[in-house]
CSV table of C-alpha atoms in Angstrom, one decimal:
chain,number,residue,atom,x,y,z
F,147,MET,CA,-20.5,9.3,-36.9
F,148,ARG,CA,-23.2,7.0,-38.3
F,149,GLN,CA,-23.3,3.8,-36.3
F,150,ALA,CA,-22.8,0.5,-38.0
F,151,TRP,CA,-25.3,-2.4,-37.8
F,152,ALA,CA,-25.7,-6.0,-37.0
F,153,VAL,CA,-28.5,-8.6,-37.2
F,154,GLU,CA,-29.3,-10.7,-34.2
F,155,THR,CA,-30.9,-13.7,-35.9
F,156,VAL,CA,-28.9,-16.6,-34.5
F,157,PRO,CA,-31.3,-19.3,-33.4
F,158,ALA,CA,-31.5,-20.1,-29.7
F,159,GLY,CA,-28.9,-22.5,-28.5
F,160,SER,CA,-26.4,-21.5,-31.2
F,161,THR,CA,-22.8,-20.5,-30.4
F,162,ALA,CA,-22.3,-16.9,-31.6
F,163,THR,CA,-19.2,-15.7,-33.3
F,164,PRO,CA,-16.8,-13.9,-31.0
F,165,GLY,CA,-17.7,-10.2,-31.1
F,166,TRP,CA,-21.1,-10.9,-32.5
F,167,PRO,CA,-24.1,-10.1,-30.2
F,168,SER,CA,-26.0,-12.9,-28.8
F,169,ALA,CA,-29.5,-13.5,-30.2
F,170,LYS,CA,-32.6,-12.5,-28.2
F,171,CYS,CA,-35.1,-14.8,-29.7
F,172,GLY,CA,-38.6,-15.6,-28.6
F,173,GLY,CA,-40.0,-18.9,-27.5
F,174,GLY,CA,-38.3,-21.8,-29.1
F,175,GLY,CA,-36.0,-19.5,-30.9
F,176,HIS,CA,-38.7,-18.7,-33.5
F,177,LEU,CA,-37.4,-16.4,-36.2
F,178,ARG,CA,-40.2,-13.8,-35.7
F,179,GLY,CA,-38.9,-13.2,-32.1
F,180,CYS,CA,-35.3,-12.5,-33.2
F,181,ALA,CA,-34.1,-9.0,-32.4
F,182,VAL,CA,-32.4,-6.5,-34.7
F,183,GLN,CA,-29.8,-4.5,-32.8
F,184,VAL,CA,-27.6,-1.5,-33.9
F,185,VAL,CA,-24.0,-1.9,-32.7
F,186,SER,CA,-20.8,0.0,-33.1
F,187,PHE,CA,-18.9,-2.3,-35.4
F,188,PRO,CA,-19.5,-3.9,-38.8
F,189,PRO,CA,-19.9,-7.7,-38.9
F,190,SER,CA,-16.9,-9.8,-39.8
F,191,GLU,CA,-16.8,-12.2,-42.7
F,192,GLU,CA,-17.2,-15.0,-40.2
F,193,ALA,CA,-20.3,-13.4,-38.8
F,194,LEU,CA,-21.7,-13.0,-42.3
F,195,GLN,CA,-21.2,-16.7,-42.9
F,196,LEU,CA,-23.0,-17.4,-39.6
F,197,LEU,CA,-26.0,-15.5,-41.0
F,198,VAL,CA,-25.9,-17.4,-44.3
F,199,LYS,CA,-25.4,-20.9,-42.8
F,200,ASN,CA,-28.0,-20.7,-40.1
F,201,GLU,CA,-31.6,-21.7,-40.6
F,202,PHE,CA,-33.0,-18.2,-40.6
F,203,LEU,CA,-32.3,-17.7,-44.3
F,204,LYS,CA,-34.4,-20.8,-45.1
F,205,GLU,CA,-37.5,-19.1,-43.9
F,206,THR,CA,-39.1,-16.0,-45.4
F,207,ALA,CA,-39.6,-14.2,-42.1
F,208,GLY,CA,-35.9,-14.5,-41.1
F,209,LEU,CA,-34.8,-13.4,-44.6
F,210,ASN,CA,-37.0,-10.4,-44.4
F,211,ALA,CA,-35.6,-9.5,-40.9
F,212,GLY,CA,-32.1,-9.7,-42.2
F,213,ILE,CA,-32.8,-7.6,-45.3
F,214,ASN,CA,-34.6,-5.0,-43.2
F,215,ALA,CA,-31.7,-4.7,-40.7
F,216,CYS,CA,-29.2,-4.3,-43.6
F,217,ARG,CA,-31.4,-1.7,-45.3
F,218,ALA,CA,-31.9,0.3,-42.0
F,219,GLY,CA,-28.1,0.2,-41.5
F,220,PHE,CA,-27.4,1.6,-45.0
F,221,GLN,CA,-25.8,-1.7,-46.0
F,222,TRP,CA,-27.9,-2.1,-49.1
F,223,GLU,CA,-25.4,-4.2,-51.0
F,224,LEU,CA,-25.3,-6.7,-48.2
F,225,ALA,CA,-29.1,-6.8,-48.2
F,226,LEU,CA,-29.0,-8.0,-51.8
F,227,HIS,CA,-26.3,-10.5,-50.9
F,228,LEU,CA,-28.4,-12.0,-48.2
F,229,ALA,CA,-31.3,-12.3,-50.5
F,230,ALA,CA,-29.1,-14.0,-53.2
F,231,GLU,CA,-27.7,-16.5,-50.7
F,232,ALA,CA,-31.1,-17.4,-49.1
F,233,SER,CA,-33.1,-20.5,-50.0
F,234,ALA,CA,-36.3,-18.9,-48.6
F,235,THR,CA,-39.1,-18.0,-50.9
F,236,TRP,CA,-39.4,-14.3,-51.6
F,237,ASP,CA,-42.8,-12.8,-50.8
F,238,ALA,CA,-44.2,-9.3,-51.4
F,239,VAL,CA,-42.5,-8.0,-48.3
F,240,THR,CA,-39.2,-9.3,-49.5
F,241,TYR,CA,-39.5,-7.5,-52.7
F,242,SER,CA,-40.6,-4.2,-51.1
F,243,MET,CA,-37.6,-4.4,-48.7
F,244,LEU,CA,-35.2,-5.2,-51.6
F,245,LEU,CA,-36.6,-2.1,-53.5
F,246,ALA,CA,-36.1,0.0,-50.4
F,247,ALA,CA,-32.5,-1.3,-50.2
F,248,CYS,CA,-32.0,-0.2,-53.8
F,249,SER,CA,-33.5,3.2,-52.8
F,250,ARG,CA,-30.8,3.5,-50.1
F,251,GLY,CA,-28.2,2.8,-52.8
F,252,SER,CA,-29.8,5.1,-55.4
F,253,SER,CA,-29.8,2.0,-57.7
F,254,TRP,CA,-32.9,2.7,-59.7
F,255,GLU,CA,-32.1,0.4,-62.6
F,256,LEU,CA,-31.7,-2.5,-60.3
F,257,ALA,CA,-35.0,-1.6,-58.6
F,258,LEU,CA,-36.8,-1.8,-61.9
F,259,GLU,CA,-35.2,-5.2,-62.5
F,260,PHE,CA,-36.6,-6.4,-59.2
F,261,LEU,CA,-40.0,-4.9,-60.1
F,262,ARG,CA,-39.9,-6.9,-63.4
F,263,ASN,CA,-39.2,-10.0,-61.3
F,264,ALA,CA,-42.0,-9.2,-58.9
F,265,ALA,CA,-44.3,-9.0,-61.9
F,266,HIS,CA,-43.6,-12.6,-62.8
F,267,VAL,CA,-44.9,-13.7,-59.4
F,268,GLY,CA,-47.8,-11.3,-59.2
F,269,PHE,CA,-46.4,-8.8,-56.8
F,270,ALA,CA,-45.6,-5.9,-59.0
F,271,ARG,CA,-49.1,-4.3,-58.8
F,272,LEU,CA,-49.2,-4.3,-55.0
F,273,SER,CA,-49.0,-0.7,-53.7
F,274,HIS,CA,-46.1,-1.1,-51.3
F,275,VAL,CA,-44.0,-2.9,-54.0
F,276,SER,CA,-44.6,-0.5,-56.9
F,277,SER,CA,-44.4,2.6,-54.7
F,278,ALA,CA,-41.0,1.4,-53.3
F,279,ALA,CA,-39.8,1.1,-56.9
F,280,ALA,CA,-40.9,4.7,-57.6
F,281,SER,CA,-39.2,5.9,-54.5
F,282,ALA,CA,-35.9,4.2,-55.5
F,283,CYS,CA,-36.2,6.0,-58.9
F,284,GLY,CA,-36.7,9.3,-57.1
F,285,ARG,CA,-33.7,8.9,-54.8
F,286,ALA,CA,-31.6,8.3,-57.9
F,287,SER,CA,-33.1,11.5,-59.6
F,288,ALA,CA,-34.6,9.1,-62.3
F,289,TRP,CA,-37.8,11.1,-62.1
F,290,ALA,CA,-38.9,10.1,-65.6
F,291,ALA,CA,-38.9,6.5,-64.6
F,292,ALA,CA,-41.0,7.3,-61.6
F,293,LEU,CA,-43.4,9.1,-63.8
F,294,ALA,CA,-43.7,6.0,-66.0
F,295,LEU,CA,-44.6,3.9,-63.0
F,296,ALA,CA,-47.2,6.4,-61.9
F,297,ALA,CA,-48.7,6.4,-65.4
F,298,ARG,CA,-49.0,2.6,-65.2
F,299,ASP,CA,-50.2,2.3,-61.7
F,300,ARG,CA,-52.6,5.1,-60.8
F,301,ASP,CA,-52.2,4.1,-57.1
F,302,GLU,CA,-52.2,6.7,-54.3
F,303,ALA,CA,-48.8,5.5,-52.9
F,304,VAL,CA,-47.2,5.3,-56.3
F,305,LEU,CA,-48.4,8.8,-57.3
F,306,ALA,CA,-47.1,10.2,-54.0
F,307,ALA,CA,-43.7,8.6,-54.5
F,308,ALA,CA,-43.6,9.9,-58.1
F,309,ILE,CA,-44.4,13.4,-56.9
F,310,ASP,CA,-41.5,13.1,-54.4
F,311,ALA,CA,-39.3,12.0,-57.2
F,312,CYS,CA,-40.2,15.2,-59.1
F,313,ARG,CA,-39.5,17.2,-56.0
F,314,ARG,CA,-36.0,15.7,-55.7
F,315,ALA,CA,-35.3,16.5,-59.3
F,316,GLN,CA,-36.7,20.0,-58.9
F,317,GLN,CA,-39.4,19.4,-61.5
F,318,TRP,CA,-42.1,21.4,-59.8
F,319,GLU,CA,-44.4,21.5,-62.9
F,320,ALA,CA,-44.4,17.7,-63.2
F,321,ALA,CA,-45.0,17.4,-59.5
F,322,LEU,CA,-48.0,19.7,-59.6
F,323,ALA,CA,-49.4,17.9,-62.7
F,324,LEU,CA,-49.1,14.5,-60.8
F,325,PHE,CA,-50.7,16.0,-57.7
F,326,GLY,CA,-53.6,17.1,-59.9
F,327,THR,CA,-53.9,13.5,-61.2
F,328,LEU,CA,-53.9,12.3,-57.6
F,329,LYS,CA,-56.7,14.6,-56.6
F,330,SER,CA,-58.8,13.9,-59.7
F,331,SER,CA,-58.6,10.2,-59.0
F,332,GLY,CA,-60.3,10.9,-55.7
F,333,HIS,CA,-57.3,10.2,-53.5
F,334,ARG,CA,-56.1,12.4,-50.6
F,335,SER,CA,-52.5,11.9,-49.7
F,336,ALA,CA,-50.6,13.9,-47.1
F,337,ALA,CA,-47.4,12.6,-48.4
F,338,GLY,CA,-48.2,13.6,-52.0
F,339,ALA,CA,-49.5,17.0,-51.0
F,340,GLY,CA,-46.4,17.6,-48.8
F,341,ALA,CA,-44.1,16.6,-51.7
F,342,ALA,CA,-46.0,19.0,-54.0
F,343,VAL,CA,-45.6,21.8,-51.6
F,344,SER,CA,-41.9,21.1,-51.2
F,345,ALA,CA,-41.5,20.9,-55.0
F,346,LEU,CA,-43.0,24.4,-55.4
F,347,ALA,CA,-40.9,25.7,-52.6
F,348,HIS,CA,-37.7,24.4,-54.1
F,349,GLY,CA,-38.8,25.8,-57.5
F,350,SER,CA,-39.1,29.3,-56.0
F,351,ARG,CA,-42.8,29.2,-56.2
F,352,TRP,CA,-43.2,30.0,-52.5
F,353,GLU,CA,-46.6,31.8,-52.8
F,354,GLU,CA,-48.1,28.8,-54.6
F,355,ALA,CA,-46.5,26.5,-52.1
F,356,LEU,CA,-48.1,28.3,-49.1
F,357,HIS,CA,-51.5,28.4,-50.9
F,358,LEU,CA,-51.3,24.7,-51.6
F,359,PHE,CA,-50.4,24.0,-48.0
F,360,GLU,CA,-53.3,26.1,-46.7
F,361,SER,CA,-55.8,24.4,-49.1
F,362,GLU,CA,-54.7,20.9,-48.3
F,363,PHE,CA,-53.8,21.1,-44.7
F,364,GLN,CA,-55.4,24.1,-42.9
F,365,LEU,CA,-59.0,24.2,-44.2
F,366,GLN,CA,-61.9,22.4,-42.6
F,367,GLU,CA,-61.6,18.6,-42.7
F,368,ALA,CA,-58.1,19.0,-44.0
F,369,MET,CA,-55.4,16.2,-43.7
F,370,ASN,CA,-52.7,16.1,-41.1
F,371,PRO,CA,-49.5,17.4,-42.7
F,372,GLY,CA,-47.2,15.6,-40.2
F,373,ILE,CA,-43.7,16.9,-39.6
F,374,ARG,CA,-42.7,16.5,-43.2
F,375,GLY,CA,-45.6,18.6,-44.4
F,376,PHE,CA,-44.7,21.4,-42.1
F,377,ALA,CA,-41.1,21.2,-43.1
F,378,ALA,CA,-42.3,21.7,-46.7
F,379,ALA,CA,-44.3,24.8,-45.7
F,380,LEU,CA,-41.4,26.1,-43.8
F,381,GLN,CA,-39.2,25.8,-46.9
F,382,ALA,CA,-41.7,28.0,-48.7
F,383,CYS,CA,-41.4,30.5,-45.9
F,384,ALA,CA,-37.6,30.4,-46.1
F,385,ALA,CA,-37.7,31.0,-49.9
F,386,GLY,CA,-40.0,34.1,-49.4
F,387,GLY,CA,-38.3,35.3,-46.2
F,388,HIS,CA,-41.5,35.1,-44.2
F,389,TRP,CA,-40.3,34.4,-40.8
F,390,GLN,CA,-43.6,35.4,-39.1
F,391,ILE,CA,-45.4,32.7,-41.0
F,392,ALA,CA,-42.7,30.3,-40.2
F,393,LEU,CA,-43.0,31.1,-36.5
F,394,SER,CA,-46.7,30.4,-36.7
F,395,PHE,CA,-46.0,27.0,-38.2
F,396,LEU,CA,-43.6,26.2,-35.4
F,397,GLU,CA,-46.3,27.1,-32.9
F,398,GLU,CA,-48.8,24.9,-34.8
F,399,ILE,CA,-46.3,22.0,-34.7
F,400,GLU,CA,-46.1,22.4,-30.9
F,401,ARG,CA,-49.9,22.7,-30.6
F,402,ARG,CA,-50.4,19.5,-32.5
F,403,GLN,CA,-47.8,17.9,-30.2
F,404,LEU,CA,-45.8,16.6,-33.2
F,405,PRO,CA,-42.2,15.4,-32.3
F,406,PRO,CA,-39.6,18.2,-32.4
F,407,ASP,CA,-37.5,18.3,-35.6
F,408,LYS,CA,-34.3,20.2,-35.7
F,409,ARG,CA,-34.7,20.6,-39.5
F,410,CYS,CA,-37.9,22.6,-39.0
F,411,PHE,CA,-36.2,25.0,-36.6
F,412,ASP,CA,-33.2,25.4,-39.0
F,413,ILE,CA,-35.5,26.2,-41.9
F,414,ALA,CA,-37.4,28.8,-39.8
F,415,LEU,CA,-34.1,30.4,-38.8
F,416,SER,CA,-33.2,30.5,-42.5
F,417,ALA,CA,-36.5,32.4,-43.2
F,418,TYR,CA,-35.6,34.9,-40.5
F,419,ARG,CA,-32.1,35.5,-41.8
F,420,LYS,CA,-33.4,36.0,-45.4
F,421,ALA,CA,-35.9,38.6,-44.1
F,422,ARG,CA,-33.1,40.4,-42.2
F,423,GLU,CA,-31.1,40.4,-45.4
F,424,LYS,CA,-33.9,42.1,-47.3
F,425,VAL,CA,-34.2,44.8,-44.6
F,426,SER,CA,-30.5,45.5,-44.3
F,427,ARG,CA,-29.9,45.5,-48.1
F,428,PRO,CA,-29.4,49.1,-49.2
F,429,SER,CA,-32.0,50.5,-51.6
F,430,LEU,CA,-30.6,51.7,-54.9
């Protein structure tokens, strides 16, 4: 069961609501020292009022801490509520976190509305703000909206987020075209390359996916694919039933000392099962 969440942002010296965890604030109870803790219960209405009434919502740093905790705890609507109740000034970090919260809720139209508001204060062109908007569009399968953002902002992070949006929508051709745009602009993005590999794998273009992985991640001076990049390559192996290649990728993951990922092992096992099915299938 996914755990619920709570935000420990009560200033030092305050009396916490019963059942609400005590704050662990830094010197003088400064907001930047307040802790965010995951607990096994949702906050009560009284606890929410405590968050709203205390001083932390009057400072941008405290507001951002609250939004981030709600976003991380999958309480994206409450993140928006905190932002609406706060008297603190929204900065670029606030906007990017709100966009990430919209992404959690697959609310791409609201994300674009936040992006328009960010444009009025000069934040919309910042990479982490516009890429968060593209990511929100991708999670909601609004890949055309993500493409529009990529066409407007030829930024590396925005292009990578738009490629991932195409992957999620199983639009491998659009993903590959965007990746070509990314490379022609002189950018090298492990996230974008990994998303393109995954898009090809999901589009049953496993040979092209493995070729792209090799050219981007395994040649001399190549980028580090990370665990997500290897997962994309393993998906291509599963699509083609190439368990031996999948096994070599698992060995390379271990060699690079990347953190173990159950998903990678599951995908590799799927590649093995598909290969077994091909062998055991009677020929006509």
